mmCIF file of N, CA, C and O in Angstrom:
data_model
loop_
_atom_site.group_PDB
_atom_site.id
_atom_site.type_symbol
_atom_site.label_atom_id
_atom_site.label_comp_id
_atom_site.label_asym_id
_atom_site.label_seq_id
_atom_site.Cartn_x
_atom_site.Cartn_y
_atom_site.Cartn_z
ATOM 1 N N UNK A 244 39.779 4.370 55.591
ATOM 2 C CA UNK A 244 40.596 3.519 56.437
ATOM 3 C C UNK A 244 42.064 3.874 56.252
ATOM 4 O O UNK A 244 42.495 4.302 55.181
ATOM 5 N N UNK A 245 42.771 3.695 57.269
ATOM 6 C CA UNK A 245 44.172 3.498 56.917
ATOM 7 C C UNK A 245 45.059 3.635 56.221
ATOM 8 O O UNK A 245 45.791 4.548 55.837
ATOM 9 N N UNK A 246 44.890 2.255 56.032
ATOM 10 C CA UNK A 246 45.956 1.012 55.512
ATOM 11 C C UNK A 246 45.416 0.980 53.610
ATOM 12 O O UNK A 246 45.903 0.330 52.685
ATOM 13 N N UNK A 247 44.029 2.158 53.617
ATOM 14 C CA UNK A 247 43.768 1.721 51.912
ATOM 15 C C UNK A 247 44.318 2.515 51.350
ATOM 16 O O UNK A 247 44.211 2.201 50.165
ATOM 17 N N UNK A 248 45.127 3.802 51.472
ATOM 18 C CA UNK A 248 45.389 4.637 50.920
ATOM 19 C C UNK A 248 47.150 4.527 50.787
ATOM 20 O O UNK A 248 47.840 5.471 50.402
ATOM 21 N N UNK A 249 47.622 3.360 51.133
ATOM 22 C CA UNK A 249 48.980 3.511 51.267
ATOM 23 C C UNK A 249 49.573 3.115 49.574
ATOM 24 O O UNK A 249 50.500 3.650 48.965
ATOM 25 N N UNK A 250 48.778 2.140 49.186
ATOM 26 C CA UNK A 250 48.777 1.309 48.052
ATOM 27 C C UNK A 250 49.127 2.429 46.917
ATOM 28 O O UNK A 250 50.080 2.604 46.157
ATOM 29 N N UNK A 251 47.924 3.085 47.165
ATOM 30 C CA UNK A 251 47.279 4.090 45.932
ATOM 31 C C UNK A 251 47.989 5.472 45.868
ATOM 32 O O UNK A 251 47.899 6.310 44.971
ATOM 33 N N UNK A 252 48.893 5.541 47.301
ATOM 34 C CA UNK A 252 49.656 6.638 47.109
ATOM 35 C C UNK A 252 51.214 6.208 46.691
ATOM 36 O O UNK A 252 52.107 6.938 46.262
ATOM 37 N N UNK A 253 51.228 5.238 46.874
ATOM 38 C CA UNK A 253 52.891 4.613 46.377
ATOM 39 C C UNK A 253 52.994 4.037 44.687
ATOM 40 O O UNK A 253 53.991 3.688 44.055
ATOM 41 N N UNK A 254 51.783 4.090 44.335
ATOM 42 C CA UNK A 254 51.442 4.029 42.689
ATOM 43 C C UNK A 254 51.620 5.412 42.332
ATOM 44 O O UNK A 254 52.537 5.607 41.535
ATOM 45 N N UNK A 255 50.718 6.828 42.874
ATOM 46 C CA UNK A 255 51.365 7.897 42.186
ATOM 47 C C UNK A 255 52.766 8.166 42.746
ATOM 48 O O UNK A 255 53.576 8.760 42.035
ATOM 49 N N UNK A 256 53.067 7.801 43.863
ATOM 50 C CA UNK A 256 54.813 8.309 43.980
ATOM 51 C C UNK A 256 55.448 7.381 42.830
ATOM 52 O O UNK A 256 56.281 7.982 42.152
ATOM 53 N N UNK A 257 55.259 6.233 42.521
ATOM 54 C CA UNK A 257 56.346 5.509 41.496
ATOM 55 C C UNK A 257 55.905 6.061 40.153
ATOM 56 O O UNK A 257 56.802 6.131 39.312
ATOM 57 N N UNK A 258 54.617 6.491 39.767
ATOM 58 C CA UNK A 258 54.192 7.501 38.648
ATOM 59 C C UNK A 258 54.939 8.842 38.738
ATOM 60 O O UNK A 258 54.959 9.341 37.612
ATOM 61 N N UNK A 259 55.569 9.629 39.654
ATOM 62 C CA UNK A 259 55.891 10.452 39.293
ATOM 63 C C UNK A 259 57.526 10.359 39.570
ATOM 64 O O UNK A 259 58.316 10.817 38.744
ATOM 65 N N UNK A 260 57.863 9.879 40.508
ATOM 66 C CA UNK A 260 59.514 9.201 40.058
ATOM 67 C C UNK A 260 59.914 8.724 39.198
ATOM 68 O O UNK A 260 60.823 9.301 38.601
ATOM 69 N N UNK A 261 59.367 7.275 38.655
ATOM 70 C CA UNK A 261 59.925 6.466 37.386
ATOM 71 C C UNK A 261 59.503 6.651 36.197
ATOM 72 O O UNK A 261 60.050 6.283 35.158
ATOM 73 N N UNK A 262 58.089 7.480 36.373
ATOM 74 C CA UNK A 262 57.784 7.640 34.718
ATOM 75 C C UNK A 262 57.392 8.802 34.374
ATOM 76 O O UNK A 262 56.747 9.104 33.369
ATOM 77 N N UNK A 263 57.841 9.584 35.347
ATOM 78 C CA UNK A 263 57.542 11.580 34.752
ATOM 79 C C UNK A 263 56.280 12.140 35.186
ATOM 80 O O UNK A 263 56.111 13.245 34.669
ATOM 81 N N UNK A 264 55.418 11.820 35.876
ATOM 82 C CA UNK A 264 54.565 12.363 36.012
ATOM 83 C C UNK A 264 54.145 13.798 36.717
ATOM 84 O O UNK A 264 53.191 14.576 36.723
ATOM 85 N N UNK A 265 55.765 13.629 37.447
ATOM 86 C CA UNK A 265 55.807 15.381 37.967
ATOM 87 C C UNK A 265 56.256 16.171 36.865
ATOM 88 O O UNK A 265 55.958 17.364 36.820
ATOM 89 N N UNK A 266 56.903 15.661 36.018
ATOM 90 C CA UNK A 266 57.317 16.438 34.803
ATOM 91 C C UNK A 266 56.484 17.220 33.841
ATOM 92 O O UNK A 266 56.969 18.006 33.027
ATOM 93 N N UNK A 267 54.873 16.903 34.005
ATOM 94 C CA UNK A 267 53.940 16.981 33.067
ATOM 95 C C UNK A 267 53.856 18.793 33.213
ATOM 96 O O UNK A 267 53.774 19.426 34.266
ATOM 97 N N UNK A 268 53.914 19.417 31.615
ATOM 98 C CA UNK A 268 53.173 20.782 31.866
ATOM 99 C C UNK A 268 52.732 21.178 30.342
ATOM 100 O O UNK A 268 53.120 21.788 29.346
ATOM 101 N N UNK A 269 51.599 20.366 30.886
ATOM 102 C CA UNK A 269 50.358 20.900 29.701
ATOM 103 C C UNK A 269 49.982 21.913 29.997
ATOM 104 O O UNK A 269 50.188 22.444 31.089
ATOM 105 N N UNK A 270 49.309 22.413 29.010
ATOM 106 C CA UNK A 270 48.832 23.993 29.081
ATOM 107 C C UNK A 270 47.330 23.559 28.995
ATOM 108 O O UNK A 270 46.570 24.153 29.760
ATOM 109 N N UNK A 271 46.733 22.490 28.069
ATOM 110 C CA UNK A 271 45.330 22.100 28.139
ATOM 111 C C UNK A 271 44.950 21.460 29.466
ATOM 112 O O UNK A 271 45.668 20.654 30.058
ATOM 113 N N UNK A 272 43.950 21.819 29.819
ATOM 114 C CA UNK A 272 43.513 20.464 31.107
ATOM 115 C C UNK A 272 43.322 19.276 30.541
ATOM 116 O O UNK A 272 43.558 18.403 31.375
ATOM 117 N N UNK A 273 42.814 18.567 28.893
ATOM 118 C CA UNK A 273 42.536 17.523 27.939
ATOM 119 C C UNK A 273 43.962 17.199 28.033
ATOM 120 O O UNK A 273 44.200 16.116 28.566
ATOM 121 N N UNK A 274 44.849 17.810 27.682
ATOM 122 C CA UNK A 274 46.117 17.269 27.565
ATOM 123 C C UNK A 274 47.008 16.784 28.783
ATOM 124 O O UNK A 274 47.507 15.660 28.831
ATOM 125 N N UNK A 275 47.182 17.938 29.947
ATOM 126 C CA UNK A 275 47.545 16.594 31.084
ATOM 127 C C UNK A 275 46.674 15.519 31.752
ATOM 128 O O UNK A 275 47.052 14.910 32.752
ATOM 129 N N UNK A 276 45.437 15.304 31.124
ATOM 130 C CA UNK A 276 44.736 14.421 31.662
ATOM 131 C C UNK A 276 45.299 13.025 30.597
ATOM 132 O O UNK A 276 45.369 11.938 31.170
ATOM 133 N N UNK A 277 45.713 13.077 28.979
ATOM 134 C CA UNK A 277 45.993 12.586 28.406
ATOM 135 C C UNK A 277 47.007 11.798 28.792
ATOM 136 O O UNK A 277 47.042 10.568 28.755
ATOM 137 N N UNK A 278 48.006 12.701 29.240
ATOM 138 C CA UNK A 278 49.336 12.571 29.846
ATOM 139 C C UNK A 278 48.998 11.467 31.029
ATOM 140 O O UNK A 278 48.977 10.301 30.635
ATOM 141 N N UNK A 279 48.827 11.611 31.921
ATOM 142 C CA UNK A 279 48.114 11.065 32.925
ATOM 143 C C UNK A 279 47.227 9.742 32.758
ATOM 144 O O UNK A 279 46.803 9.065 33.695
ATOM 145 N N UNK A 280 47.100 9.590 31.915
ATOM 146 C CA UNK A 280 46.109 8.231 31.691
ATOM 147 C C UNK A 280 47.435 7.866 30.942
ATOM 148 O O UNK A 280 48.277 7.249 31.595
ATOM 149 N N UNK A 281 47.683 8.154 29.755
ATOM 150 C CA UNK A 281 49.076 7.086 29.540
ATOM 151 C C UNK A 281 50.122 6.762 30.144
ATOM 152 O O UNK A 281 51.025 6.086 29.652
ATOM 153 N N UNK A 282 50.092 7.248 31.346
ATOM 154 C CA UNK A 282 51.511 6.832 32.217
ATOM 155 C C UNK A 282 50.521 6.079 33.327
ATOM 156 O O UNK A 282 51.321 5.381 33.950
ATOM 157 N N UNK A 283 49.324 5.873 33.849
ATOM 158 C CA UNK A 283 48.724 4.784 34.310
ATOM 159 C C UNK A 283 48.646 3.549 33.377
ATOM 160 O O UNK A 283 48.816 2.440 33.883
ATOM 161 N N UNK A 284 48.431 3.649 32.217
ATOM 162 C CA UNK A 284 48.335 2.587 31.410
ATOM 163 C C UNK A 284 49.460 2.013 31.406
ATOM 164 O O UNK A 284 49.348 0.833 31.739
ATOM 165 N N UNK A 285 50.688 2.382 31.133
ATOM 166 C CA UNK A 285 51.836 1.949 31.347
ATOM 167 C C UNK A 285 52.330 1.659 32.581
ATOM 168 O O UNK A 285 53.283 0.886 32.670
ATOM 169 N N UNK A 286 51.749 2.245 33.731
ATOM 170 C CA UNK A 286 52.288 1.346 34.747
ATOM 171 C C UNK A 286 51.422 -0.192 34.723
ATOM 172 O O UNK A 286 51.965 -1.245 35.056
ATOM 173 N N UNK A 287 50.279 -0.110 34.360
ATOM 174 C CA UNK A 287 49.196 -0.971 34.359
ATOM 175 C C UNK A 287 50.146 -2.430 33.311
ATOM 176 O O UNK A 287 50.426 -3.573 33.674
ATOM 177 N N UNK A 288 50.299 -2.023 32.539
ATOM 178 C CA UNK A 288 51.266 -2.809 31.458
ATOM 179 C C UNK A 288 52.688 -3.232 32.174
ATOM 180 O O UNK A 288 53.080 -4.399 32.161
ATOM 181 N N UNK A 289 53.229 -2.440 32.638
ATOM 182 C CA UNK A 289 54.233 -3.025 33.654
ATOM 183 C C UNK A 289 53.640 -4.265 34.342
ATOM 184 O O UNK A 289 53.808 -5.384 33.856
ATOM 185 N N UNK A 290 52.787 -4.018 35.729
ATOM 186 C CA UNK A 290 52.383 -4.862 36.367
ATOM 187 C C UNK A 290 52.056 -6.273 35.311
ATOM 188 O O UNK A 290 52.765 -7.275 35.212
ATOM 189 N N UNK A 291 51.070 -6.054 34.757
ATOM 190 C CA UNK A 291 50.728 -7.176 33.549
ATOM 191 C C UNK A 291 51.502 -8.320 33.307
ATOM 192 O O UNK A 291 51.186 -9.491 33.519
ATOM 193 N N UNK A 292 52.798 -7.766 32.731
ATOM 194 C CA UNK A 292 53.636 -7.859 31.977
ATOM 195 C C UNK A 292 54.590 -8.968 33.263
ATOM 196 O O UNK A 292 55.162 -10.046 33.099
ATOM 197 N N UNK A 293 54.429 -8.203 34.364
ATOM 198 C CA UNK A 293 55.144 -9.294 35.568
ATOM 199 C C UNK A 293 54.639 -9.933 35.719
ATOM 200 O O UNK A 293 55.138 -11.056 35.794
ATOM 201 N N UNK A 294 53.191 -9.747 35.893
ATOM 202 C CA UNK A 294 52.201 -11.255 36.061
ATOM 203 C C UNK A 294 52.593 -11.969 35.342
ATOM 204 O O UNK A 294 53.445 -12.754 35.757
ATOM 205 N N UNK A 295 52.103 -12.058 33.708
ATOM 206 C CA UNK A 295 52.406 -13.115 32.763
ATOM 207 C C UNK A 295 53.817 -13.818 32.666
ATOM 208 O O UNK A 295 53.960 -14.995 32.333
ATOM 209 N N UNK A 296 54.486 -13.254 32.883
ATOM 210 C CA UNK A 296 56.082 -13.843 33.231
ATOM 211 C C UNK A 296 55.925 -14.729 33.664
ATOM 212 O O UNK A 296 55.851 -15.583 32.780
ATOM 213 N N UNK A 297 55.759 -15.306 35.010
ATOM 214 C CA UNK A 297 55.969 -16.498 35.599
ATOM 215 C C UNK A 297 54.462 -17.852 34.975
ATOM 216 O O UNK A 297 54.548 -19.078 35.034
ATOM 217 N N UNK A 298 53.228 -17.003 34.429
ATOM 218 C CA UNK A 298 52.673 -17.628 34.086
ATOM 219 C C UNK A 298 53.154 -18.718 32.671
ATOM 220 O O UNK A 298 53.049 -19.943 32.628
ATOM 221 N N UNK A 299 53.699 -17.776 31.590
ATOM 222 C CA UNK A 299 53.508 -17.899 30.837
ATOM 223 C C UNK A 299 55.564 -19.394 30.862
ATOM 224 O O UNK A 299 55.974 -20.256 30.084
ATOM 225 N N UNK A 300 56.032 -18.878 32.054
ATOM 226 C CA UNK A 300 56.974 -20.268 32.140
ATOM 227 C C UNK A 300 56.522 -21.524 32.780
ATOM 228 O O UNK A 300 57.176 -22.541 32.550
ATOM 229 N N UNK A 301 55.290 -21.595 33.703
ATOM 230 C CA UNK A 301 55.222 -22.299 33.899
ATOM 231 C C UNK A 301 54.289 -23.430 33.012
ATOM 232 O O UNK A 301 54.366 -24.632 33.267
ATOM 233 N N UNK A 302 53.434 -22.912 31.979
ATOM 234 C CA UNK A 302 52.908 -23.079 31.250
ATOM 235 C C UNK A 302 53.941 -24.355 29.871
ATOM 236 O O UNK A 302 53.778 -25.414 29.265
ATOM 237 N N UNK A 303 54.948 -23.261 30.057
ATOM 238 C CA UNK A 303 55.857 -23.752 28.865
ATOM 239 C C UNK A 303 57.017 -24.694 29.207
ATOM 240 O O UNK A 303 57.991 -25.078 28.559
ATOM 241 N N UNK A 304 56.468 -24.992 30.757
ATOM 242 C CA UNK A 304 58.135 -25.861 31.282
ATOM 243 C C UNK A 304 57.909 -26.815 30.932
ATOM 244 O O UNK A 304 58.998 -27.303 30.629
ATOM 245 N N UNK A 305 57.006 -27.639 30.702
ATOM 246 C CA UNK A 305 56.659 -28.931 29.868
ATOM 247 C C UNK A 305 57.374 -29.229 28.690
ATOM 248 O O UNK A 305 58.117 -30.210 28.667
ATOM 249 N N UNK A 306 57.194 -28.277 27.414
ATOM 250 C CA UNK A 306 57.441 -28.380 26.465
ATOM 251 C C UNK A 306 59.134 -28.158 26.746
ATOM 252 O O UNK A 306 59.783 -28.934 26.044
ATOM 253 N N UNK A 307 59.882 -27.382 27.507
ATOM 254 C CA UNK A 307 61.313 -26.973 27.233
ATOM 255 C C UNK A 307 61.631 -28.470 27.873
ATOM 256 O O UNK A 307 62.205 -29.224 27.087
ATOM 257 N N UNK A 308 61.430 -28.839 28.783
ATOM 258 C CA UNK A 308 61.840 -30.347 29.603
ATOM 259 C C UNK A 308 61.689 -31.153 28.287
ATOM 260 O O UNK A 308 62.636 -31.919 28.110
ATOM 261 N N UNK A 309 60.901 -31.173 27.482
ATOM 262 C CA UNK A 309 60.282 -32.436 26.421
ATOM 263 C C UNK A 309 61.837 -31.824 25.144
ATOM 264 O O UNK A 309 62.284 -32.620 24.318
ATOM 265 N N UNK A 310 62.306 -30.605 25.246
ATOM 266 C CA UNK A 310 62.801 -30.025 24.147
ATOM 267 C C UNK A 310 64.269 -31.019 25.032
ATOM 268 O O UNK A 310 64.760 -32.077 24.640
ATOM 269 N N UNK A 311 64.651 -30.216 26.268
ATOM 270 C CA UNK A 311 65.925 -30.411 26.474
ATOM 271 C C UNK A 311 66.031 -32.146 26.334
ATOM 272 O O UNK A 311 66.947 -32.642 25.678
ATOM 273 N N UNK A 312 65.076 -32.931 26.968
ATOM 274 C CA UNK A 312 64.933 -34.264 26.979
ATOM 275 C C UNK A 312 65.515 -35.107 24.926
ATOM 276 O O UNK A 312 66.250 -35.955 24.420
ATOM 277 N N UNK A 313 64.734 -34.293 24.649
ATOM 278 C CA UNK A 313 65.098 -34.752 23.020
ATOM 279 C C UNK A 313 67.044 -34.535 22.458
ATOM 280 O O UNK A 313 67.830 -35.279 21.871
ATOM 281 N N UNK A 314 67.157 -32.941 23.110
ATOM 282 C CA UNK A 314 68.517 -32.802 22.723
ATOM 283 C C UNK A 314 69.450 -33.384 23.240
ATOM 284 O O UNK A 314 70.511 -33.621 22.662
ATOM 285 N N UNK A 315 69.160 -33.714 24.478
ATOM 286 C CA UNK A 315 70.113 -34.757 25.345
ATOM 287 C C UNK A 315 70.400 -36.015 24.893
ATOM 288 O O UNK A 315 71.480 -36.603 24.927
ATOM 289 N N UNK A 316 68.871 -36.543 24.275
ATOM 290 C CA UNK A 316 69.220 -38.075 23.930
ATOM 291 C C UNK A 316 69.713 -37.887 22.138
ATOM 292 O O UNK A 316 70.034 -38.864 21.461
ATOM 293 N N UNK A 317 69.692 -36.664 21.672
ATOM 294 C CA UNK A 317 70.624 -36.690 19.982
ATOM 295 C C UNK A 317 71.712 -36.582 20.760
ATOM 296 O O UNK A 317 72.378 -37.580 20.485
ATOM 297 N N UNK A 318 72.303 -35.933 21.601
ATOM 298 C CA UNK A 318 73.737 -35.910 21.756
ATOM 299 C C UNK A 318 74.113 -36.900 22.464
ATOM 300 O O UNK A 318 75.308 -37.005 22.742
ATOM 301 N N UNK A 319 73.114 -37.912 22.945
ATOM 302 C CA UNK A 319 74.057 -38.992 23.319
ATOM 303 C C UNK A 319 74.609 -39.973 22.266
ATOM 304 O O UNK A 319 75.769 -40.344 22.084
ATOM 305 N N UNK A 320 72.999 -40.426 21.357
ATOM 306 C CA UNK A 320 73.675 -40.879 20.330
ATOM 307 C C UNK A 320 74.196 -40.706 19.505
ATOM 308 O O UNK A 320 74.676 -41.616 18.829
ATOM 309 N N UNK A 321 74.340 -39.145 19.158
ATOM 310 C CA UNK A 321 75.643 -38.743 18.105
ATOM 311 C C UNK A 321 77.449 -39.580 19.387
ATOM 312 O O UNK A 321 78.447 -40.210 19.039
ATOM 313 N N UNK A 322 77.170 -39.289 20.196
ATOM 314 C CA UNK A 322 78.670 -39.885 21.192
ATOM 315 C C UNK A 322 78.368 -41.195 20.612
ATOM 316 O O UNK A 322 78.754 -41.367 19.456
ATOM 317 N N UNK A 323 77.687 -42.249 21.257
ATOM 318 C CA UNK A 323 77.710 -43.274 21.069
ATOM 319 C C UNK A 323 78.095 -44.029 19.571
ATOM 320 O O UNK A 323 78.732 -45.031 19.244
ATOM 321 N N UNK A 324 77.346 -42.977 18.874
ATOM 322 C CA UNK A 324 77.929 -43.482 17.390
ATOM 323 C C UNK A 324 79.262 -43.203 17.154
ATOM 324 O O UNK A 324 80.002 -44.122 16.804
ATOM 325 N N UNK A 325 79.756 -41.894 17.312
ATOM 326 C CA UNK A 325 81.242 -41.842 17.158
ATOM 327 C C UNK A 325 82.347 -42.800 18.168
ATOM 328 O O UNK A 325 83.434 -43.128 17.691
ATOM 329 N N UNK A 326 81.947 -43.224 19.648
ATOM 330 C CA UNK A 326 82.661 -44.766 20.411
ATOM 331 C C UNK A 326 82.621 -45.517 19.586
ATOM 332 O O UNK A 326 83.710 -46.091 19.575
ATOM 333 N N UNK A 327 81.904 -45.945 18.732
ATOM 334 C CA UNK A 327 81.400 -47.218 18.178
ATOM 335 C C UNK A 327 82.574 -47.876 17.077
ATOM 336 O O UNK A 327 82.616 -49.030 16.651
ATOM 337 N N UNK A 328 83.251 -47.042 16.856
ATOM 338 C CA UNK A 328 84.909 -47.304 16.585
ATOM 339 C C UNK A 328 86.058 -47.913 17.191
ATOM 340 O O UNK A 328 86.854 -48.781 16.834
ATOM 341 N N UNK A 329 85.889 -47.105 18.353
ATOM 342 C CA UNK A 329 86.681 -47.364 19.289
ATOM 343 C C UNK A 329 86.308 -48.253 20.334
ATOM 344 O O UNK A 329 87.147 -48.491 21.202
ATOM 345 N N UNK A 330 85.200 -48.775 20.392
ATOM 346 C CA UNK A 330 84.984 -49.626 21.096
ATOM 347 C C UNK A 330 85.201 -51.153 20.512
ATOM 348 O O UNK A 330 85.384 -52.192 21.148
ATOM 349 N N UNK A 331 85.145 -51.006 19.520
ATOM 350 C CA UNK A 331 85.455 -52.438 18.615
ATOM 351 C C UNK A 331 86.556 -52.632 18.449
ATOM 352 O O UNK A 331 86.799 -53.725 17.939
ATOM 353 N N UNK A 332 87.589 -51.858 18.725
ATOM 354 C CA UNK A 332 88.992 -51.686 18.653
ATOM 355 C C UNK A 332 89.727 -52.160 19.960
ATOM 356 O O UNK A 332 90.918 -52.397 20.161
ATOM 357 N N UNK A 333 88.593 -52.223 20.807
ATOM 358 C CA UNK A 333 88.970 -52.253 22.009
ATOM 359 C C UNK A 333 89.952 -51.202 23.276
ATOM 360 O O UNK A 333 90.771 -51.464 24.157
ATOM 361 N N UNK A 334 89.352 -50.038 22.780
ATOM 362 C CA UNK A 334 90.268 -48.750 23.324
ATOM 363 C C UNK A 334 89.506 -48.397 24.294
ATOM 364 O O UNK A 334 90.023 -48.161 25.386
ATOM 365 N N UNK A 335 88.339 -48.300 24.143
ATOM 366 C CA UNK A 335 87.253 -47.674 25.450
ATOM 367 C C UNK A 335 86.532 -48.857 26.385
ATOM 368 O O UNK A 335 86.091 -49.781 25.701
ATOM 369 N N UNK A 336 86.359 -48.979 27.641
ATOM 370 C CA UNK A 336 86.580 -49.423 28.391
ATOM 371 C C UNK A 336 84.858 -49.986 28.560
ATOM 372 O O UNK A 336 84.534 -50.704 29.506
#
């Protein structure tokens, strides 16, 4: 078809632009095949690696909301305790 081969050819063009794969000159056929599977693996790890990104924040936005929520309310009452002078003094409003 088509439209299936566009995918699979823009994976080896970004294999051999961004990560050397035109660069390869083994002298073994074992060895640029070597070559060649570790620069798929690493694109493979790229992709991965973007997936889990957004997974792995949305996962954790709970806990940072529960984190920032906690630091917000120490720094209010560290303020409030230090007014607590000046409010008896009648300076703050």
């Amino acid at each position: 078809r088509p439209g299936e081969r566009n995918p699979i050819e823009g994976k080896f063009g970004q294999a051999k632009n961004g990560y050397g794969m035109n660069r390869i000159r083994a002298r073994l056929k074992n060895t640029s095949q070597s070559w060649i599977a570790s620069i798929i693996l690493v694109l493979n790890l790229v992709k991965l690696a973007g997936m889990a990104l957004p997974c792995l924040s949305f996962s954790a936005w709970k806990d940072l909301k529960n984190m920032l929520r906690n630091a917000i309310r120490q720094i209010l009452e560290i303020q409030k305790i230090q007014n607590q002078p000046r409010e008896l003094s009648g300076l703050v409003l």
